[in-house]
């Protein structure tokens, strides 16, 4: 008889974030901690992070004991792996669009940079013609692309334009500046 052992879920390492640290909040993307405050709610004092999500013009208040929803920025190695995922071949699924869309949305909202890179790769149409994509497909692509772009730009300490060039190169898209400088 085979004995089945239950594996305890590993506790995630408790991190302490400081003011001006960048963090990833899965449902909204990159944010910056603007303050660490104490709030009293129903007579209970709680320490909270105030996070500014600039892209969405949004401020979040997250209790410090609920920080499992936050993650730090990716490392340089993780960014490089995400860029290599973009270079891979797109996985074409034959399921209904509504199921694929829900799966893509779930991957984007996971906050996992590798899953976001997979969505960008899979929804990338190697053309500048938006007619090739449905509206919802384009929306999902842009959401995933923007999340990835923000993290790549901050981690590599480059501008968003340079970040776009890196992502587009990894996706195999032609960059306009490169083609306009060809000799006649």
Short mmCIF file of N, CA and C in Angstrom, two decimals:
data_model
loop_
_atom_site.label_atom_id
_atom_site.label_comp_id
_atom_site.label_asym_id
_atom_site.label_seq_id
_atom_site.Cartn_x
_atom_site.Cartn_y
_atom_site.Cartn_z
N UNK A 1 0.84 -1.18 0.00
CA UNK A 1 0.00 0.00 0.00
C UNK A 1 0.89 1.25 0.00
N UNK A 2 0.56 2.17 -0.86
CA UNK A 2 1.34 3.40 -0.99
C UNK A 2 0.83 4.43 0.01
N UNK A 3 1.77 5.02 0.74
CA UNK A 3 1.40 6.04 1.72
C UNK A 3 1.50 7.42 1.06
N UNK A 4 0.43 8.17 1.17
CA UNK A 4 0.41 9.51 0.59
C UNK A 4 0.67 10.52 1.69
N UNK A 5 1.70 11.32 1.46
CA UNK A 5 2.04 12.34 2.44
C UNK A 5 1.52 13.69 1.96
N UNK A 6 0.98 14.43 2.89
CA UNK A 6 0.54 15.78 2.55
C UNK A 6 1.75 16.70 2.60
N UNK A 7 1.86 17.50 1.59
CA UNK A 7 2.96 18.45 1.54
C UNK A 7 2.44 19.79 2.04
N UNK A 8 3.14 20.32 3.03
CA UNK A 8 2.73 21.61 3.56
C UNK A 8 3.05 22.70 2.55
N UNK A 9 2.13 23.63 2.43
CA UNK A 9 2.35 24.76 1.55
C UNK A 9 3.47 25.62 2.15
N UNK A 10 4.45 25.90 1.32
CA UNK A 10 5.56 26.71 1.81
C UNK A 10 5.10 28.14 2.03
N UNK A 11 5.49 28.68 3.15
CA UNK A 11 5.15 30.06 3.42
C UNK A 11 6.04 30.96 2.59
N UNK A 12 5.41 31.98 2.02
CA UNK A 12 6.21 32.92 1.26
C UNK A 12 6.97 33.81 2.22
N UNK A 13 8.15 34.14 1.81
CA UNK A 13 9.02 34.95 2.64
C UNK A 13 8.38 36.33 2.86
N UNK A 14 8.30 36.73 4.11
CA UNK A 14 7.77 38.06 4.44
C UNK A 14 8.81 39.10 4.06
N UNK A 15 8.41 40.03 3.26
CA UNK A 15 9.30 41.11 2.85
C UNK A 15 8.86 42.39 3.53
N UNK A 16 9.78 43.25 3.72
CA UNK A 16 9.46 44.57 4.22
C UNK A 16 9.79 45.54 3.11
N UNK A 17 8.78 46.22 2.64
CA UNK A 17 8.98 47.20 1.58
C UNK A 17 9.13 48.58 2.21
N UNK A 18 9.91 49.40 1.54
CA UNK A 18 10.15 50.75 2.02
C UNK A 18 9.52 51.75 1.05
N UNK A 19 9.40 52.98 1.51
CA UNK A 19 8.89 54.05 0.67
C UNK A 19 9.81 54.17 -0.55
N UNK A 20 9.21 54.38 -1.70
CA UNK A 20 9.86 54.50 -3.02
C UNK A 20 10.23 53.16 -3.64
N UNK A 21 9.97 52.03 -2.96
CA UNK A 21 10.18 50.72 -3.57
C UNK A 21 9.12 50.50 -4.64
N UNK A 22 9.51 49.87 -5.73
CA UNK A 22 8.55 49.46 -6.75
C UNK A 22 8.09 48.05 -6.41
N UNK A 23 6.79 47.82 -6.58
CA UNK A 23 6.21 46.50 -6.34
C UNK A 23 5.24 46.18 -7.48
N UNK A 24 4.92 44.91 -7.60
CA UNK A 24 3.93 44.48 -8.58
C UNK A 24 2.68 44.07 -7.82
N UNK A 25 1.57 44.70 -8.16
CA UNK A 25 0.27 44.28 -7.64
C UNK A 25 -0.41 43.59 -8.82
N UNK A 26 -0.62 42.28 -8.75
CA UNK A 26 -1.02 41.50 -9.92
C UNK A 26 -2.17 42.07 -10.75
N UNK A 27 -3.21 42.57 -10.14
CA UNK A 27 -4.35 43.04 -10.93
C UNK A 27 -4.14 44.41 -11.57
N UNK A 28 -3.10 45.15 -11.13
CA UNK A 28 -2.91 46.50 -11.66
C UNK A 28 -1.53 46.75 -12.23
N UNK A 29 -0.58 45.89 -11.99
CA UNK A 29 0.76 46.09 -12.53
C UNK A 29 1.70 46.77 -11.54
N UNK A 30 2.61 47.57 -12.09
CA UNK A 30 3.66 48.19 -11.29
C UNK A 30 3.14 49.38 -10.51
N UNK A 31 3.54 49.41 -9.24
CA UNK A 31 3.22 50.55 -8.39
C UNK A 31 4.42 50.92 -7.56
N UNK A 32 4.37 52.10 -7.00
CA UNK A 32 5.45 52.54 -6.13
C UNK A 32 4.87 52.86 -4.77
N UNK A 33 5.55 52.38 -3.74
CA UNK A 33 5.09 52.64 -2.37
C UNK A 33 5.37 54.10 -2.06
N UNK A 34 4.30 54.83 -1.73
CA UNK A 34 4.48 56.25 -1.44
C UNK A 34 4.51 56.53 0.05
N UNK A 35 3.97 55.59 0.85
CA UNK A 35 4.08 55.74 2.31
C UNK A 35 3.71 54.44 3.00
N UNK A 36 4.17 54.32 4.24
CA UNK A 36 3.78 53.21 5.11
C UNK A 36 3.13 53.88 6.31
N UNK A 37 1.82 53.66 6.47
CA UNK A 37 1.05 54.37 7.50
C UNK A 37 0.42 53.40 8.49
N UNK A 38 -0.08 53.96 9.57
CA UNK A 38 -0.87 53.20 10.54
C UNK A 38 -2.30 53.71 10.44
N UNK A 39 -3.24 52.79 10.30
CA UNK A 39 -4.66 53.14 10.26
C UNK A 39 -5.37 52.43 11.39
N UNK A 40 -6.40 53.07 11.93
CA UNK A 40 -7.23 52.42 12.93
C UNK A 40 -8.59 52.15 12.30
N UNK A 41 -8.91 50.87 12.19
CA UNK A 41 -10.17 50.45 11.59
C UNK A 41 -10.91 49.61 12.61
N UNK A 42 -12.10 50.05 12.99
CA UNK A 42 -12.93 49.35 13.98
C UNK A 42 -12.15 49.09 15.27
N UNK A 43 -11.36 50.07 15.67
CA UNK A 43 -10.61 49.96 16.92
C UNK A 43 -9.34 49.13 16.83
N UNK A 44 -9.04 48.61 15.65
CA UNK A 44 -7.84 47.80 15.47
C UNK A 44 -6.84 48.61 14.64
N UNK A 45 -5.63 48.73 15.18
CA UNK A 45 -4.61 49.47 14.46
C UNK A 45 -3.91 48.54 13.47
N UNK A 46 -3.78 49.00 12.24
CA UNK A 46 -3.13 48.19 11.20
C UNK A 46 -2.11 49.04 10.46
N UNK A 47 -1.02 48.42 10.10
CA UNK A 47 0.00 49.07 9.29
C UNK A 47 -0.33 48.80 7.82
N UNK A 48 -0.26 49.83 6.99
CA UNK A 48 -0.64 49.69 5.58
C UNK A 48 0.40 50.32 4.66
N UNK A 49 0.47 49.76 3.45
CA UNK A 49 1.28 50.37 2.39
C UNK A 49 0.34 51.20 1.53
N UNK A 50 0.72 52.41 1.22
CA UNK A 50 0.00 53.23 0.25
C UNK A 50 0.80 53.12 -1.04
N UNK A 51 0.14 52.62 -2.08
CA UNK A 51 0.82 52.34 -3.34
C UNK A 51 0.18 53.16 -4.45
N UNK A 52 1.02 53.81 -5.24
CA UNK A 52 0.55 54.59 -6.37
C UNK A 52 0.79 53.81 -7.65
N UNK A 53 -0.29 53.54 -8.38
CA UNK A 53 -0.21 52.89 -9.68
C UNK A 53 -0.36 54.02 -10.71
N UNK A 54 0.74 54.52 -11.22
CA UNK A 54 0.72 55.71 -12.07
C UNK A 54 -0.04 55.48 -13.37
N UNK A 55 0.16 54.32 -14.01
CA UNK A 55 -0.49 54.03 -15.30
C UNK A 55 -2.00 54.15 -15.22
N UNK A 56 -2.59 53.64 -14.13
CA UNK A 56 -4.05 53.66 -13.98
C UNK A 56 -4.54 54.85 -13.17
N UNK A 57 -3.62 55.74 -12.77
CA UNK A 57 -3.97 56.88 -11.91
C UNK A 57 -4.77 56.38 -10.71
N UNK A 58 -4.16 55.48 -9.97
CA UNK A 58 -4.84 54.77 -8.90
C UNK A 58 -3.95 54.73 -7.67
N UNK A 59 -4.55 54.89 -6.50
CA UNK A 59 -3.83 54.71 -5.23
C UNK A 59 -4.46 53.54 -4.49
N UNK A 60 -3.64 52.62 -4.03
CA UNK A 60 -4.11 51.45 -3.29
C UNK A 60 -3.62 51.53 -1.86
N UNK A 61 -4.41 50.99 -0.94
CA UNK A 61 -4.00 50.85 0.45
C UNK A 61 -4.04 49.36 0.76
N UNK A 62 -2.87 48.79 1.02
CA UNK A 62 -2.75 47.35 1.25
C UNK A 62 -2.22 47.13 2.66
N UNK A 63 -2.94 46.39 3.51
CA UNK A 63 -2.40 46.07 4.84
C UNK A 63 -1.08 45.32 4.70
N UNK A 64 -0.12 45.65 5.54
CA UNK A 64 1.19 44.99 5.44
C UNK A 64 1.10 43.49 5.71
N UNK A 65 0.08 43.06 6.46
CA UNK A 65 -0.06 41.62 6.70
C UNK A 65 -0.76 40.91 5.53
N UNK A 66 -1.17 41.65 4.52
CA UNK A 66 -1.78 41.07 3.31
C UNK A 66 -0.84 41.21 2.12
N UNK A 67 0.44 41.32 2.40
CA UNK A 67 1.39 41.61 1.34
C UNK A 67 1.68 40.43 0.41
N UNK A 68 1.06 39.28 0.65
CA UNK A 68 1.27 38.16 -0.27
C UNK A 68 0.72 38.50 -1.65
N UNK A 69 -0.10 39.57 -1.72
CA UNK A 69 -0.61 40.01 -3.01
C UNK A 69 0.43 40.83 -3.77
N UNK A 70 1.48 41.24 -3.09
CA UNK A 70 2.53 42.05 -3.72
C UNK A 70 3.73 41.18 -4.03
N UNK A 71 4.47 41.58 -5.04
CA UNK A 71 5.76 40.93 -5.29
C UNK A 71 6.76 42.00 -5.69
N UNK A 72 8.04 41.73 -5.44
CA UNK A 72 9.05 42.71 -5.85
C UNK A 72 9.23 42.68 -7.36
N UNK A 73 9.93 43.65 -7.89
CA UNK A 73 10.25 43.65 -9.32
C UNK A 73 11.08 42.41 -9.65
N UNK A 74 11.01 41.99 -10.89
CA UNK A 74 11.78 40.84 -11.35
C UNK A 74 13.27 41.17 -11.37
N UNK A 75 14.07 40.13 -11.29
CA UNK A 75 15.53 40.30 -11.39
C UNK A 75 15.91 40.42 -12.87
N UNK A 76 17.14 40.78 -13.11
CA UNK A 76 17.65 40.89 -14.47
C UNK A 76 17.55 39.55 -15.20
N UNK A 77 17.86 38.46 -14.49
CA UNK A 77 17.76 37.12 -15.10
C UNK A 77 16.33 36.79 -15.48
N UNK A 78 15.37 37.17 -14.62
CA UNK A 78 13.97 36.91 -14.92
C UNK A 78 13.51 37.72 -16.13
N UNK A 79 13.97 38.95 -16.24
CA UNK A 79 13.64 39.79 -17.40
C UNK A 79 14.19 39.15 -18.67
N UNK A 80 15.44 38.69 -18.61
CA UNK A 80 16.05 38.05 -19.78
C UNK A 80 15.30 36.79 -20.18
N UNK A 81 14.84 36.02 -19.19
CA UNK A 81 14.07 34.81 -19.50
C UNK A 81 12.73 35.18 -20.13
N UNK A 82 12.09 36.24 -19.61
CA UNK A 82 10.82 36.70 -20.18
C UNK A 82 11.02 37.14 -21.63
N UNK A 83 12.12 37.84 -21.91
CA UNK A 83 12.41 38.26 -23.28
C UNK A 83 12.66 37.05 -24.18
N UNK A 84 13.28 36.00 -23.64
CA UNK A 84 13.51 34.80 -24.45
C UNK A 84 12.19 34.07 -24.71
N UNK A 85 11.23 34.17 -23.79
CA UNK A 85 9.90 33.59 -24.01
C UNK A 85 9.25 34.28 -25.21
N UNK A 86 9.43 35.60 -25.32
CA UNK A 86 8.85 36.35 -26.44
C UNK A 86 9.41 35.87 -27.78
N UNK A 87 10.66 35.42 -27.77
CA UNK A 87 11.31 34.97 -29.01
C UNK A 87 10.81 33.59 -29.44
N UNK A 88 10.17 32.88 -28.52
CA UNK A 88 9.69 31.53 -28.82
C UNK A 88 8.51 31.52 -29.77
N UNK A 89 8.13 30.33 -30.16
CA UNK A 89 7.01 30.17 -31.08
C UNK A 89 5.69 30.28 -30.32
N UNK A 90 4.76 31.02 -30.89
CA UNK A 90 3.45 31.20 -30.27
C UNK A 90 2.72 29.86 -30.19
N UNK A 91 2.05 29.65 -29.07
CA UNK A 91 1.25 28.44 -28.90
C UNK A 91 -0.17 28.76 -29.37
N UNK A 92 -0.56 28.12 -30.44
CA UNK A 92 -1.89 28.37 -31.00
C UNK A 92 -2.84 27.33 -30.42
N UNK A 93 -3.88 27.83 -29.76
CA UNK A 93 -4.85 26.94 -29.14
C UNK A 93 -6.11 26.92 -29.97
N UNK A 94 -6.73 25.79 -30.02
CA UNK A 94 -7.92 25.61 -30.85
C UNK A 94 -9.22 25.69 -30.05
N UNK A 95 -9.14 26.17 -28.82
CA UNK A 95 -10.36 26.26 -28.01
C UNK A 95 -11.14 27.51 -28.38
N UNK A 96 -12.34 27.61 -27.86
CA UNK A 96 -13.19 28.78 -28.13
C UNK A 96 -12.51 30.04 -27.61
N UNK A 97 -12.74 31.17 -28.31
CA UNK A 97 -12.10 32.42 -27.93
C UNK A 97 -12.45 32.82 -26.50
N UNK A 98 -13.68 32.62 -26.07
CA UNK A 98 -14.07 33.04 -24.72
C UNK A 98 -13.25 32.32 -23.66
N UNK A 99 -12.95 31.05 -23.89
CA UNK A 99 -12.12 30.29 -22.93
C UNK A 99 -10.67 30.75 -22.97
N UNK A 100 -10.17 30.97 -24.18
CA UNK A 100 -8.79 31.46 -24.30
C UNK A 100 -8.66 32.84 -23.68
N UNK A 101 -9.65 33.70 -23.91
CA UNK A 101 -9.62 35.06 -23.36
C UNK A 101 -9.59 35.02 -21.84
N UNK A 102 -10.41 34.15 -21.25
CA UNK A 102 -10.43 34.01 -19.79
C UNK A 102 -9.08 33.51 -19.29
N UNK A 103 -8.48 32.58 -20.01
CA UNK A 103 -7.17 32.05 -19.62
C UNK A 103 -6.10 33.14 -19.73
N UNK A 104 -6.13 33.91 -20.80
CA UNK A 104 -5.17 35.01 -20.96
C UNK A 104 -5.34 36.04 -19.86
N UNK A 105 -6.58 36.38 -19.55
CA UNK A 105 -6.86 37.36 -18.49
C UNK A 105 -6.32 36.86 -17.15
N UNK A 106 -6.52 35.58 -16.89
CA UNK A 106 -6.03 34.98 -15.64
C UNK A 106 -4.50 35.04 -15.58
N UNK A 107 -3.84 34.77 -16.70
CA UNK A 107 -2.38 34.83 -16.73
C UNK A 107 -1.89 36.26 -16.50
N UNK A 108 -2.55 37.23 -17.11
CA UNK A 108 -2.15 38.63 -16.93
C UNK A 108 -2.32 39.03 -15.48
N UNK A 109 -3.45 38.67 -14.88
CA UNK A 109 -3.74 39.06 -13.50
C UNK A 109 -2.96 38.26 -12.46
N UNK A 110 -2.24 37.22 -12.91
CA UNK A 110 -1.42 36.45 -11.97
C UNK A 110 -0.23 37.29 -11.49
N UNK A 111 0.18 38.24 -12.32
CA UNK A 111 1.34 39.05 -11.97
C UNK A 111 2.66 38.37 -12.28
N UNK A 112 2.62 37.12 -12.73
CA UNK A 112 3.83 36.35 -13.04
C UNK A 112 4.39 36.82 -14.38
N UNK A 113 5.61 37.32 -14.37
CA UNK A 113 6.20 37.90 -15.58
C UNK A 113 6.30 36.89 -16.72
N UNK A 114 6.52 35.62 -16.41
CA UNK A 114 6.63 34.60 -17.45
C UNK A 114 5.27 34.35 -18.11
N UNK A 115 4.22 34.31 -17.31
CA UNK A 115 2.88 34.11 -17.87
C UNK A 115 2.45 35.32 -18.71
N UNK A 116 2.81 36.51 -18.25
CA UNK A 116 2.49 37.72 -19.02
C UNK A 116 3.24 37.69 -20.35
N UNK A 117 4.51 37.28 -20.32
CA UNK A 117 5.30 37.18 -21.55
C UNK A 117 4.68 36.16 -22.51
N UNK A 118 4.15 35.06 -21.98
CA UNK A 118 3.48 34.06 -22.82
C UNK A 118 2.27 34.66 -23.52
N UNK A 119 1.50 35.46 -22.80
CA UNK A 119 0.31 36.09 -23.39
C UNK A 119 0.74 37.04 -24.51
N UNK A 120 1.76 37.84 -24.25
CA UNK A 120 2.26 38.77 -25.28
C UNK A 120 2.70 37.99 -26.51
N UNK A 121 3.47 36.93 -26.29
CA UNK A 121 3.96 36.10 -27.40
C UNK A 121 2.80 35.47 -28.18
N UNK A 122 1.84 34.90 -27.46
CA UNK A 122 0.75 34.18 -28.12
C UNK A 122 -0.22 35.10 -28.86
N UNK A 123 -0.41 36.32 -28.36
CA UNK A 123 -1.35 37.24 -29.00
C UNK A 123 -0.67 38.18 -29.99
N UNK A 124 0.65 38.12 -30.07
CA UNK A 124 1.38 39.00 -30.98
C UNK A 124 1.09 38.62 -32.42
N UNK A 125 0.64 39.59 -33.16
CA UNK A 125 0.49 39.40 -34.60
C UNK A 125 1.63 40.17 -35.23
N UNK A 126 2.45 39.50 -35.99
CA UNK A 126 3.67 40.13 -36.52
C UNK A 126 3.35 41.07 -37.68
N UNK A 127 2.46 41.99 -37.41
CA UNK A 127 2.03 42.94 -38.42
C UNK A 127 1.59 44.22 -37.73
N UNK A 128 1.59 45.29 -38.46
CA UNK A 128 1.12 46.56 -37.89
C UNK A 128 -0.35 46.80 -38.23
N UNK A 129 -0.98 45.82 -38.83
CA UNK A 129 -2.39 45.95 -39.22
C UNK A 129 -3.30 45.47 -38.09
N UNK A 130 -3.94 46.39 -37.34
CA UNK A 130 -4.81 45.98 -36.24
C UNK A 130 -6.06 45.24 -36.71
N UNK A 131 -6.31 45.24 -38.03
CA UNK A 131 -7.49 44.56 -38.57
C UNK A 131 -7.41 43.06 -38.35
N UNK A 132 -6.18 42.54 -38.22
CA UNK A 132 -5.99 41.10 -38.06
C UNK A 132 -6.42 40.59 -36.69
N UNK A 133 -6.67 41.49 -35.75
CA UNK A 133 -7.05 41.09 -34.40
C UNK A 133 -8.43 41.63 -34.07
N UNK A 134 -9.16 40.86 -33.28
CA UNK A 134 -10.44 41.36 -32.79
C UNK A 134 -10.16 42.42 -31.73
N UNK A 135 -11.16 43.20 -31.41
CA UNK A 135 -11.00 44.26 -30.41
C UNK A 135 -10.55 43.68 -29.07
N UNK A 136 -11.21 42.61 -28.61
CA UNK A 136 -10.88 42.04 -27.30
C UNK A 136 -9.48 41.42 -27.30
N UNK A 137 -9.10 40.83 -28.41
CA UNK A 137 -7.76 40.25 -28.52
C UNK A 137 -6.70 41.35 -28.44
N UNK A 138 -6.95 42.46 -29.14
CA UNK A 138 -6.03 43.59 -29.12
C UNK A 138 -5.94 44.19 -27.72
N UNK A 139 -7.08 44.29 -27.03
CA UNK A 139 -7.10 44.84 -25.66
C UNK A 139 -6.26 43.98 -24.72
N UNK A 140 -6.42 42.66 -24.80
CA UNK A 140 -5.64 41.76 -23.95
C UNK A 140 -4.15 41.85 -24.28
N UNK A 141 -3.83 41.92 -25.57
CA UNK A 141 -2.43 42.04 -25.97
C UNK A 141 -1.83 43.33 -25.40
N UNK A 142 -2.54 44.44 -25.56
CA UNK A 142 -2.02 45.73 -25.08
C UNK A 142 -1.87 45.75 -23.56
N UNK A 143 -2.80 45.14 -22.85
CA UNK A 143 -2.72 45.09 -21.39
C UNK A 143 -1.47 44.31 -20.95
N UNK A 144 -1.26 43.14 -21.55
CA UNK A 144 -0.10 42.32 -21.21
C UNK A 144 1.19 43.02 -21.64
N UNK A 145 1.19 43.60 -22.83
CA UNK A 145 2.37 44.29 -23.36
C UNK A 145 2.75 45.45 -22.45
N UNK A 146 1.77 46.25 -22.02
CA UNK A 146 2.04 47.40 -21.14
C UNK A 146 2.60 46.96 -19.80
N UNK A 147 2.06 45.87 -19.23
CA UNK A 147 2.58 45.36 -17.95
C UNK A 147 4.04 44.93 -18.10
N UNK A 148 4.31 44.19 -19.16
CA UNK A 148 5.66 43.71 -19.40
C UNK A 148 6.61 44.88 -19.68
N UNK A 149 6.16 45.82 -20.49
CA UNK A 149 6.96 46.99 -20.83
C UNK A 149 7.34 47.79 -19.58
N UNK A 150 6.39 48.01 -18.70
CA UNK A 150 6.66 48.76 -17.48
C UNK A 150 7.73 48.11 -16.63
N UNK A 151 7.62 46.81 -16.45
CA UNK A 151 8.59 46.11 -15.61
C UNK A 151 9.97 46.06 -16.27
N UNK A 152 9.99 45.79 -17.57
CA UNK A 152 11.27 45.75 -18.29
C UNK A 152 11.96 47.11 -18.22
N UNK A 153 11.21 48.18 -18.44
CA UNK A 153 11.79 49.53 -18.43
C UNK A 153 12.37 49.89 -17.07
N UNK A 154 11.66 49.57 -16.00
CA UNK A 154 12.14 49.93 -14.67
C UNK A 154 13.34 49.07 -14.26
N UNK A 155 13.25 47.77 -14.49
CA UNK A 155 14.35 46.88 -14.08
C UNK A 155 15.63 47.17 -14.86
N UNK A 156 15.50 47.40 -16.17
CA UNK A 156 16.68 47.67 -16.99
C UNK A 156 17.11 49.14 -16.92
N UNK A 157 16.33 49.96 -16.22
CA UNK A 157 16.61 51.40 -16.07
C UNK A 157 16.75 52.08 -17.43
N UNK A 158 15.73 51.83 -18.28
CA UNK A 158 15.71 52.44 -19.61
C UNK A 158 14.37 53.15 -19.80
N UNK A 159 14.28 53.98 -20.82
CA UNK A 159 13.02 54.69 -21.10
C UNK A 159 12.00 53.70 -21.67
N UNK A 160 10.74 54.12 -21.68
CA UNK A 160 9.71 53.24 -22.25
C UNK A 160 9.94 53.02 -23.74
N UNK A 161 10.46 54.04 -24.43
CA UNK A 161 10.75 53.89 -25.87
C UNK A 161 11.82 52.82 -26.10
N UNK A 162 12.86 52.84 -25.28
CA UNK A 162 13.91 51.82 -25.39
C UNK A 162 13.34 50.45 -25.02
N UNK A 163 12.46 50.43 -24.02
CA UNK A 163 11.81 49.18 -23.62
C UNK A 163 10.96 48.62 -24.74
N UNK A 164 10.21 49.50 -25.43
CA UNK A 164 9.39 49.06 -26.58
C UNK A 164 10.28 48.47 -27.67
N UNK A 165 11.41 49.12 -27.91
CA UNK A 165 12.34 48.61 -28.93
C UNK A 165 12.84 47.22 -28.56
N UNK A 166 13.15 47.00 -27.28
CA UNK A 166 13.62 45.67 -26.83
C UNK A 166 12.53 44.62 -27.00
N UNK A 167 11.30 44.96 -26.56
CA UNK A 167 10.20 44.00 -26.68
C UNK A 167 9.90 43.70 -28.14
N UNK A 168 9.84 44.75 -28.96
CA UNK A 168 9.54 44.55 -30.38
C UNK A 168 10.61 43.72 -31.08
N UNK A 169 11.86 43.94 -30.69
CA UNK A 169 12.96 43.14 -31.27
C UNK A 169 12.79 41.67 -30.87
N UNK A 170 12.47 41.43 -29.61
CA UNK A 170 12.27 40.05 -29.13
C UNK A 170 11.08 39.40 -29.84
N UNK A 171 10.06 40.21 -30.15
CA UNK A 171 8.88 39.68 -30.83
C UNK A 171 9.10 39.54 -32.34
N UNK A 172 10.23 40.05 -32.82
CA UNK A 172 10.51 39.96 -34.25
C UNK A 172 9.84 41.04 -35.05
N UNK A 173 9.36 42.10 -34.38
CA UNK A 173 8.73 43.20 -35.10
C UNK A 173 9.81 44.12 -35.63
N UNK A 174 9.53 44.73 -36.76
CA UNK A 174 10.49 45.67 -37.33
C UNK A 174 10.35 47.00 -36.60
N UNK A 175 11.50 47.58 -36.25
CA UNK A 175 11.51 48.88 -35.59
C UNK A 175 11.65 49.94 -36.67
N UNK A 176 10.78 50.94 -36.65
CA UNK A 176 10.70 51.95 -37.70
C UNK A 176 12.04 52.66 -37.93
N UNK A 177 12.75 53.03 -36.87
CA UNK A 177 14.00 53.77 -37.01
C UNK A 177 15.04 52.96 -37.80
N UNK A 178 15.05 51.66 -37.63
CA UNK A 178 16.05 50.83 -38.31
C UNK A 178 15.80 50.79 -39.82
N UNK A 179 14.55 50.73 -40.24
CA UNK A 179 14.24 50.59 -41.66
C UNK A 179 14.37 51.91 -42.41
N UNK A 180 14.21 53.05 -41.72
CA UNK A 180 14.25 54.34 -42.41
C UNK A 180 15.68 54.79 -42.70
N UNK A 181 16.69 54.18 -42.10
CA UNK A 181 18.08 54.60 -42.28
C UNK A 181 18.82 53.74 -43.31
N UNK A 182 18.11 53.00 -44.12
CA UNK A 182 18.79 52.15 -45.11
C UNK A 182 19.25 53.00 -46.28
N UNK A 183 20.46 52.75 -46.81
CA UNK A 183 20.95 53.55 -47.95
C UNK A 183 20.17 53.25 -49.22
N UNK A 184 20.08 54.26 -50.08
CA UNK A 184 19.30 54.12 -51.32
C UNK A 184 20.10 53.48 -52.42
#
